[in-house]
CSV table of C-alpha atoms in Angstrom, one decimal:
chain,number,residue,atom,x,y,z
A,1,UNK,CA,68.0,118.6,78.5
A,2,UNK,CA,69.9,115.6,79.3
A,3,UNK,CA,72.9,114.6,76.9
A,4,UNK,CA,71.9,111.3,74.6
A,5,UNK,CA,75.6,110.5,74.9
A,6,UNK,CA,77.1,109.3,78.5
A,7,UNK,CA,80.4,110.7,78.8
A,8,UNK,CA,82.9,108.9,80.9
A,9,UNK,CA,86.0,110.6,82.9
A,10,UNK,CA,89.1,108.7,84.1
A,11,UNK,CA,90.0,110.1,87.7
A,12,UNK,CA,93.0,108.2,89.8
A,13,UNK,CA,91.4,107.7,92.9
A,14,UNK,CA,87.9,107.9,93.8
A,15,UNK,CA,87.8,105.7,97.1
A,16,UNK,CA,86.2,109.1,98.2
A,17,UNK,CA,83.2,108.8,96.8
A,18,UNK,CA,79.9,107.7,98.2
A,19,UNK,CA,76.3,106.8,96.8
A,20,UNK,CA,74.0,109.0,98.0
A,21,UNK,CA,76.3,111.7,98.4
A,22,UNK,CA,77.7,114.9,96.2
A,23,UNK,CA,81.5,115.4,95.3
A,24,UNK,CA,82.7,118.4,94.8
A,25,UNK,CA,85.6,118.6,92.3
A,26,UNK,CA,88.4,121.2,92.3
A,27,UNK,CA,90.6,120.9,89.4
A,28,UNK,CA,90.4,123.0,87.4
A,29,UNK,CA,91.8,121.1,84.0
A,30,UNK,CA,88.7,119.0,84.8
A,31,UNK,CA,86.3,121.8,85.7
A,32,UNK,CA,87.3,123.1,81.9
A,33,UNK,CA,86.9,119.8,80.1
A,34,UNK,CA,84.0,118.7,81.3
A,35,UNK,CA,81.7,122.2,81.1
A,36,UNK,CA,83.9,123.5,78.4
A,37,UNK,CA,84.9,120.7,76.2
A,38,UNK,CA,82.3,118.1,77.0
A,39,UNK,CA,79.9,121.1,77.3
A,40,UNK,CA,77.6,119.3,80.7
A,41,UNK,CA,74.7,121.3,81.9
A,42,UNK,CA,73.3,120.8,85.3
A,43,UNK,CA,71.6,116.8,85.7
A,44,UNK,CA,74.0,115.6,82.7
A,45,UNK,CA,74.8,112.3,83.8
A,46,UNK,CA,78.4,111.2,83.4
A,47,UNK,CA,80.3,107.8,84.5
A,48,UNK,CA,83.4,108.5,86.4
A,49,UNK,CA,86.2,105.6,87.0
A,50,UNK,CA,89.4,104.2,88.4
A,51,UNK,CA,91.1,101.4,88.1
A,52,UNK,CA,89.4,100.1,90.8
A,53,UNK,CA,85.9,101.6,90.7
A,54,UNK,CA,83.6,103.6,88.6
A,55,UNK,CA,80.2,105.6,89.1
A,56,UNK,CA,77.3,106.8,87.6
A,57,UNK,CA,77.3,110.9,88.8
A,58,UNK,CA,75.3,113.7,87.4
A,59,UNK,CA,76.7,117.4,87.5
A,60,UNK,CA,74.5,119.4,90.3
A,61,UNK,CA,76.4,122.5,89.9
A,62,UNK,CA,79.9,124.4,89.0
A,63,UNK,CA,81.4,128.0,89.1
A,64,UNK,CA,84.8,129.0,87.6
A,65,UNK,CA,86.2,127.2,91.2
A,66,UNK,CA,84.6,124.1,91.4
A,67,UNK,CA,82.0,121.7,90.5
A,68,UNK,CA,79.7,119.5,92.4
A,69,UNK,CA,78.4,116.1,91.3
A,70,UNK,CA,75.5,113.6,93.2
A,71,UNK,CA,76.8,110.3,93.2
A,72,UNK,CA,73.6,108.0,91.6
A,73,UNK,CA,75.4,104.1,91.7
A,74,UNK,CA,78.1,102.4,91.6
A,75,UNK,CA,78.8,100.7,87.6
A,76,UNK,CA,80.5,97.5,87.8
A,77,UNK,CA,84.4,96.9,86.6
A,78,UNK,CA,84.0,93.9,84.6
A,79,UNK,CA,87.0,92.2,82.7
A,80,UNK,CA,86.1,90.7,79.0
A,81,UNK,CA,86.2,86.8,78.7
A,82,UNK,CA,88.2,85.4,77.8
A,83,UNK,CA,91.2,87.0,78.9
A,84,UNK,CA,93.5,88.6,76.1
A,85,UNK,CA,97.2,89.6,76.5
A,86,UNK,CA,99.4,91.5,73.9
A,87,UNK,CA,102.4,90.9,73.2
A,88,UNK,CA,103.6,93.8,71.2
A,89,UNK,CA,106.7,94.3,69.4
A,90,UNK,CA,108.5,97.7,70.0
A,91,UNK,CA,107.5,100.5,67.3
A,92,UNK,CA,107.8,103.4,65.9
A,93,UNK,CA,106.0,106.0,67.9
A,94,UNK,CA,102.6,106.7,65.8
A,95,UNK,CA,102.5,103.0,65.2
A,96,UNK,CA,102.9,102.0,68.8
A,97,UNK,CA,100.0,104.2,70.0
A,98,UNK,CA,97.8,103.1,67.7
A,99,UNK,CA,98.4,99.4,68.9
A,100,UNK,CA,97.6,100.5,72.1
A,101,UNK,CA,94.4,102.6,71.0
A,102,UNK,CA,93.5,99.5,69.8
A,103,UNK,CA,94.3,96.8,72.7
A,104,UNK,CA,91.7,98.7,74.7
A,105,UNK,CA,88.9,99.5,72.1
A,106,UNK,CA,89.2,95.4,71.7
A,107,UNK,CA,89.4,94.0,75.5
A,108,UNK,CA,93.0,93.3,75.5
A,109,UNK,CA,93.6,93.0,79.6
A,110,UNK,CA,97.7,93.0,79.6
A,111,UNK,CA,100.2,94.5,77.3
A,112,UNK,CA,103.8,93.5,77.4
A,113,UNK,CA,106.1,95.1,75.6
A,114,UNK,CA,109.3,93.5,74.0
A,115,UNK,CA,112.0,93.8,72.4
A,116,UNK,CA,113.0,91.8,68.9
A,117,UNK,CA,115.8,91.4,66.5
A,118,UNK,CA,114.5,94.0,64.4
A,119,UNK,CA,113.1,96.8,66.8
A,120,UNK,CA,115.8,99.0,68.4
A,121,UNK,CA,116.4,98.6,72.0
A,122,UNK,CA,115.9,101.9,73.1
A,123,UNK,CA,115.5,102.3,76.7
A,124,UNK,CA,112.0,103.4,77.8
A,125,UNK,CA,111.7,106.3,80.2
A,126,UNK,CA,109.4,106.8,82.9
A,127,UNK,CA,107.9,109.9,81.2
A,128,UNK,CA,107.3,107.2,77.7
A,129,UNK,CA,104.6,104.9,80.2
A,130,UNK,CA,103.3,107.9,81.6
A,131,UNK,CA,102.8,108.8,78.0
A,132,UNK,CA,101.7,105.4,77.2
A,133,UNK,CA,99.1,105.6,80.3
A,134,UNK,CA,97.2,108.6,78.9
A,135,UNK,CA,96.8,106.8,75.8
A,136,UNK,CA,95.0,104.2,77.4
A,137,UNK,CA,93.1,106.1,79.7
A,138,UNK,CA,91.9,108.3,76.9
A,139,UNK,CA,91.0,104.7,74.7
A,140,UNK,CA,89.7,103.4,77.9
A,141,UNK,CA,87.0,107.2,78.2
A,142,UNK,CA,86.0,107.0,74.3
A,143,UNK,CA,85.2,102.7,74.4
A,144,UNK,CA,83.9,102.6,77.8
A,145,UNK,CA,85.9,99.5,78.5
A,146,UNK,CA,86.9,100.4,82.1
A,147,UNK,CA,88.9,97.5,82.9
A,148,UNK,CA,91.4,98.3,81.0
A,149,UNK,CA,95.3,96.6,80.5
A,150,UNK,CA,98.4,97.6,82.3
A,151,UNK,CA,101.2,98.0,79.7
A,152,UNK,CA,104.4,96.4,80.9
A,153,UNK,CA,108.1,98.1,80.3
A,154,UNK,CA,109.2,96.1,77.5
A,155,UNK,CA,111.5,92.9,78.3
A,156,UNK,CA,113.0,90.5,75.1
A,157,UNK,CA,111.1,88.3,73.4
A,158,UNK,CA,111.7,84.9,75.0
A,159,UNK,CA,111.4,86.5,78.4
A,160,UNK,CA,107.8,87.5,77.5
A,161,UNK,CA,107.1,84.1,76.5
A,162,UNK,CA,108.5,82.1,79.4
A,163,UNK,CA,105.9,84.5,81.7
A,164,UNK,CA,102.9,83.0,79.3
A,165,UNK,CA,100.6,80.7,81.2
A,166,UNK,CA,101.0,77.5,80.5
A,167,UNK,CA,97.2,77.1,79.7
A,168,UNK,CA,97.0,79.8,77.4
A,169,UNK,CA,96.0,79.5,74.0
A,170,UNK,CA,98.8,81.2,72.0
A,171,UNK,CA,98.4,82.7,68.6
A,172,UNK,CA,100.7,84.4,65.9
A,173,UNK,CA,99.8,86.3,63.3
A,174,UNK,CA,102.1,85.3,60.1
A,175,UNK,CA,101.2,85.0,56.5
A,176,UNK,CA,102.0,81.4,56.3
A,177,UNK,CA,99.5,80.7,59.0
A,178,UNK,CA,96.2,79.0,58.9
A,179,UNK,CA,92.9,80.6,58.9
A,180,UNK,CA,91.3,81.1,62.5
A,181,UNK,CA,88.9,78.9,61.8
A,182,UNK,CA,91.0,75.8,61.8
A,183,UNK,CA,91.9,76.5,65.3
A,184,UNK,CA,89.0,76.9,66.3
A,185,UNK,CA,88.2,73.8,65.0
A,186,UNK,CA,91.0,72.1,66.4
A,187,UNK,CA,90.4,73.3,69.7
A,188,UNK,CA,86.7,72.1,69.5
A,189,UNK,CA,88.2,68.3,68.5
A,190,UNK,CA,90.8,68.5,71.1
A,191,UNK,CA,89.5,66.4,73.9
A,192,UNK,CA,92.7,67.6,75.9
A,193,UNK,CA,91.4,71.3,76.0
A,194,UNK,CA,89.1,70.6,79.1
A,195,UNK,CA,89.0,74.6,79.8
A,196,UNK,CA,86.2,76.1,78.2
A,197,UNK,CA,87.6,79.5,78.5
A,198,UNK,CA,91.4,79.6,78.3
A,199,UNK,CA,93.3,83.2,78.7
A,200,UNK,CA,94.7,83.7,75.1
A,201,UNK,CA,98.0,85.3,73.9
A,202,UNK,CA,98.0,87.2,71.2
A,203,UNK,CA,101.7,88.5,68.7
A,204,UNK,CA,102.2,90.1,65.9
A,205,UNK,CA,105.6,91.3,64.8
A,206,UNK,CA,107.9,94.3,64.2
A,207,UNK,CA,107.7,96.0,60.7
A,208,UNK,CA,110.0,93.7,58.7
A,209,UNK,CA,108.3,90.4,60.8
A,210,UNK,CA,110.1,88.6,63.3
A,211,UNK,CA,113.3,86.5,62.5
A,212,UNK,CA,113.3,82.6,61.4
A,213,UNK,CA,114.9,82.2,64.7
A,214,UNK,CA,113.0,84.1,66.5
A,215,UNK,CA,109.3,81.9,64.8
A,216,UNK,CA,111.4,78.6,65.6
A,217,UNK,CA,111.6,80.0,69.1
A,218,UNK,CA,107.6,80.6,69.0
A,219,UNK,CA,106.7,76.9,68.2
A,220,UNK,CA,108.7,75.8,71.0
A,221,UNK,CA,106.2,77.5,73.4
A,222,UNK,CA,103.0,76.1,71.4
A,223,UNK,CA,102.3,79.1,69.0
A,224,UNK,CA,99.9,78.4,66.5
A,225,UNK,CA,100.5,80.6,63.0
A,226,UNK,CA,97.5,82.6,62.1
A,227,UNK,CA,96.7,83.8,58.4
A,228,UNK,CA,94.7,87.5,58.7
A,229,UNK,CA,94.3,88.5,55.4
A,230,UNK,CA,95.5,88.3,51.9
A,231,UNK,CA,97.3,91.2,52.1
A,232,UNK,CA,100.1,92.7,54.0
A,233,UNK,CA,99.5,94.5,56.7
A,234,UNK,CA,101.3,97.3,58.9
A,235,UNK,CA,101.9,95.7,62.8
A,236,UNK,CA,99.7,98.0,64.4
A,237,UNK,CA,97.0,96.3,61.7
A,238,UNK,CA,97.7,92.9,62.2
A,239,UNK,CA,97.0,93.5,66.1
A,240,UNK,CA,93.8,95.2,64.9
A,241,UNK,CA,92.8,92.4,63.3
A,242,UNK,CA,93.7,89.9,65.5
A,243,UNK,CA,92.1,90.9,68.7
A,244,UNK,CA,89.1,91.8,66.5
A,245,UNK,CA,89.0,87.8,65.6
A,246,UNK,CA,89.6,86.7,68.9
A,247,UNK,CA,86.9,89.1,70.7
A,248,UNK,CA,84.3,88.1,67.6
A,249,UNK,CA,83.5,84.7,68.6
């Protein structure tokens, strides 16, 4: 019997593959996962995907050496509109992977990272956006969102915003902000807006929030201050919340 649930497995290249046509899989941490953890019988159907394509495949067949899948159709890569990129404050390391977790459950399609007044500067090793990869990859698998963001080695603040589009729509997330609605609002009255579907920019800050300074420097580059909730929230909660907004309406 066929699983209910369709499965989906990140692999790095599949340029290989062909409609029509079996693939025959060798590795063996991926043999293990997917009869062993994911637990596919033969004509479970599974989605496989890259960054650059993806598959509907069902298993055909396996043995402790390798396992054979029939290629049914391709599955379209589609990013979310409008388009949403993070700009995300350097945190602690549960904190940090949660944001990202979250970026790709909500359609977030870029992640920058950056550094603050209030977020050490640690230098980022190779090995941390190799960690920071699998994160996504493994968000990417459990949402099904297979168009999903690069994260950028972080940068400081003000570089992040002078790479901002000058169409975007930017938004902060700040306590003294106003409610989403009244932007949305505004940008309905604006006759200026003439795009119907501007790329959006989204930041929240460190624990501990972002410097006077460093909000002075935000309205220079056409922030608008959003209130989230009533309450105070942890960073990797105000991102939560404010993609959840964004990707709501």
């Amino acid at each position: 019997m066929n699983n209910s649930h369709e499965f989906a497995l990140y692999i790095a290249d599949l340029t290989c593959l062909k409609v029509g046509a079996g693939h025959t899989i060798k590795d063996q941490d991926l043999i293990h996962r997917m009869v062993h953890v994911l637990r596919l019988q033969q004509n479970d159907q599974l989605v496989l995907f890259s960054r650059t394509h993806a598959f509907v495949c069902t298993l055909q067949a396996h043995s402790k050496k390798e396992l054979t899948l029939n290629v049914i159709a391709p599955k379209e890569i589609q990013a979310i509109s409008p388009a949403v990129h993070v700009i995300l404050p350097m945190l602690k390391r549960t904190a940090l992977e949660e944001a990202l977790y979250s970026s790709v459950e909500l359609g977030a399609q870029t992640i920058q990272l950056v550094f603050t007044e209030k977020t050490p500067h640690t230098k980022i090793q190779e090995k941390d956006l190799e960690r920071y990869e699998r994160i996504l990859i493994s968000a990417a698998e459990q949402c099904k969102h297979f168009c999903f963001p690069v994260v950028h080695a972080p940068i400081a603040l003000e570089q992040a915003l002078k790479n901002i589009k000058h169409s975007a729509l930017n938004i902060f997330g700040d306590p003294e902000g106003v409610s989403y609605k009244t932007i949305l609002d505004d940008q309905k009255n604006n006759k200026k807006n003439t795009q119907e579907n501007p790329d959006i920019t989204l930041l929240v800050g460190p624990e501990g929030d972002l410097t006077p300074q460093e909000k002075t420097v935000l309205k220079k580059y056409n922030f608008l201050f959003v209130h989230l909730t009533p309450t105070i929230l942890r960073a990797q909660q105000a991102l939560t919340v404010l993609l959840g907004l964004v990707r709501s309406l």
